[in-house]
């Protein structure tokens, strides 16, 4: 487990910045734990025989909700706890199996302040295996604009995700 | 996808666009144990989920990871007396049946996060059909695109999130 206590502020972020990559060796436990943590009981996420002989794939594979959790962890490792997710958009291209080393990488597409004064960063995050894109995800995350700003205090018209 | 062209969509489907369907209450309150299990599954050390002092300072108390939104609505694998399990995204399956389209894929999934979800919250959800396309042909086959929103609320009727799915229902071999 990583411990994230960073506090990224908008002035620290610039278009084109790259996030530190995260590499992780996926095991059957990764897949099954992720599926059960997200209450996804479908057999292709825990039953090798079903995945291979019914679904025709090489093994059990990571489910979508758990991939979302991996993306969230990756982004908030970078922002620290004051980073607040606003929006995520996924495009699934391929599956992630036990034995794969998945790599998450991210690039800052834009950094801006909205008309309510909230600081926003737009990220493009990729999940690859052996350099092949498996899922990409655009993320809009709010981060503080100053020492005394906290996006989590925003509600109603002051929160425009 | 463009907005619905009502000239190309049957009246009964046009009537459903924007209507609230399949209101559902979560089977159980948002639960701290699942928060920790989910964080453990992805080795997420964000102190918001592990350290009450940080959660109190930053988020006015503990919250659940925003991406767990749909977790709170996945039914138990078994429940006493239950004979039929409802399908998530039932509107999608209704449209497949209505248009006689045996195959379908989801082409996009967007999640928008609003009020934080907190342990103990009792969430409810409903589905809203947002648009249906005229007939389209892609490399998969011939069918229609549709956009469905799944909206989530807490016990104070505050919006906590919206998931939007773009689906393409189709019949093979007509491309």
XYZ file of C-alpha atoms in Angstrom, chain A residues 1-5 24 30 33-34 36-41 63-66 68-70 72-73 76-77 80-92 150 152-156 159 161, chain B residues 27-28 34 37-38 40-50 54 57-60 63-68 70-72 74-77 85 107-116 156 158:
94
model
C 0.000 0.000 0.000
C 1.233 3.453 -0.785
C 0.553 6.302 1.594
C -0.402 9.484 -0.175
C -0.164 12.677 1.824
C 1.760 -3.555 -10.941
C -5.685 -9.199 -7.790
C -10.142 -9.587 -4.774
C -11.055 -6.696 -7.058
C -15.440 -9.376 -4.842
C -14.589 -5.948 -3.372
C -16.877 -4.451 -6.014
C -19.577 -7.104 -5.383
C -19.223 -8.462 -8.910
C -20.026 -12.157 -8.621
C -13.605 -6.131 -13.990
C -14.508 -2.558 -14.938
C -15.423 -1.247 -11.445
C -12.091 -2.422 -10.080
C -12.067 2.439 -11.990
C -10.702 1.972 -8.465
C -7.181 1.540 -9.895
C -8.851 6.620 -8.799
C -5.917 5.393 -6.703
C -5.153 10.592 -5.975
C -1.676 9.194 -5.307
C -3.044 13.787 -2.416
C -6.240 13.696 -0.352
C -7.346 17.221 -1.321
C -7.772 16.047 -4.936
C -11.483 15.524 -5.620
C -12.638 13.546 -8.640
C -15.203 15.323 -10.784
C -15.592 13.125 -13.824
C -14.139 9.971 -15.394
C -14.759 8.612 -18.878
C -13.608 5.102 -19.791
C -12.934 3.382 -23.058
C -12.207 -0.317 -22.712
C -10.212 22.749 -0.397
C -14.184 19.080 -0.936
C -15.956 22.059 0.657
C -17.650 22.952 -2.640
C -21.368 22.227 -2.996
C -24.255 23.201 -5.249
C -19.192 22.371 -7.709
C -17.782 18.566 -12.331
C -30.054 -3.239 -0.259
C -27.727 -2.098 2.515
C -16.245 -2.536 1.781
C -11.607 -4.009 1.085
C -11.781 -1.936 -2.081
C -6.875 -2.926 -0.197
C -7.667 -4.428 -3.610
C -5.881 -1.558 -5.371
C -3.434 -0.680 -2.558
C -5.000 2.766 -2.201
C -3.389 4.471 0.785
C -5.312 7.746 0.511
C -5.558 8.791 4.192
C -9.131 9.995 3.609
C -10.134 6.333 3.844
C -7.787 5.194 6.636
C -7.455 13.516 7.883
C -10.063 17.860 8.369
C -10.532 17.462 4.611
C -13.973 15.943 4.003
C -15.802 16.694 7.274
C -16.225 9.146 2.917
C -16.232 6.240 0.466
C -14.051 6.294 -2.654
C -16.144 8.042 -5.323
C -15.593 5.266 -7.857
C -17.467 2.828 -5.565
C -22.208 1.380 -8.351
C -20.921 -1.040 -5.693
C -23.732 -0.050 -3.338
C -24.978 -4.715 -6.739
C -27.396 -7.241 -5.249
C -26.380 -9.969 -2.821
C -25.403 -13.170 -4.610
C -32.612 -10.858 -9.813
C -19.162 2.141 -26.227
C -18.646 4.740 -23.480
C -19.024 4.941 -19.718
C -18.813 8.294 -17.947
C -19.146 8.837 -14.189
C -19.772 12.296 -12.741
C -19.301 12.746 -8.998
C -21.357 15.132 -6.874
C -21.922 15.027 -3.077
C -19.517 12.651 -1.302
C -31.287 13.608 1.908
C -28.862 15.053 -2.713
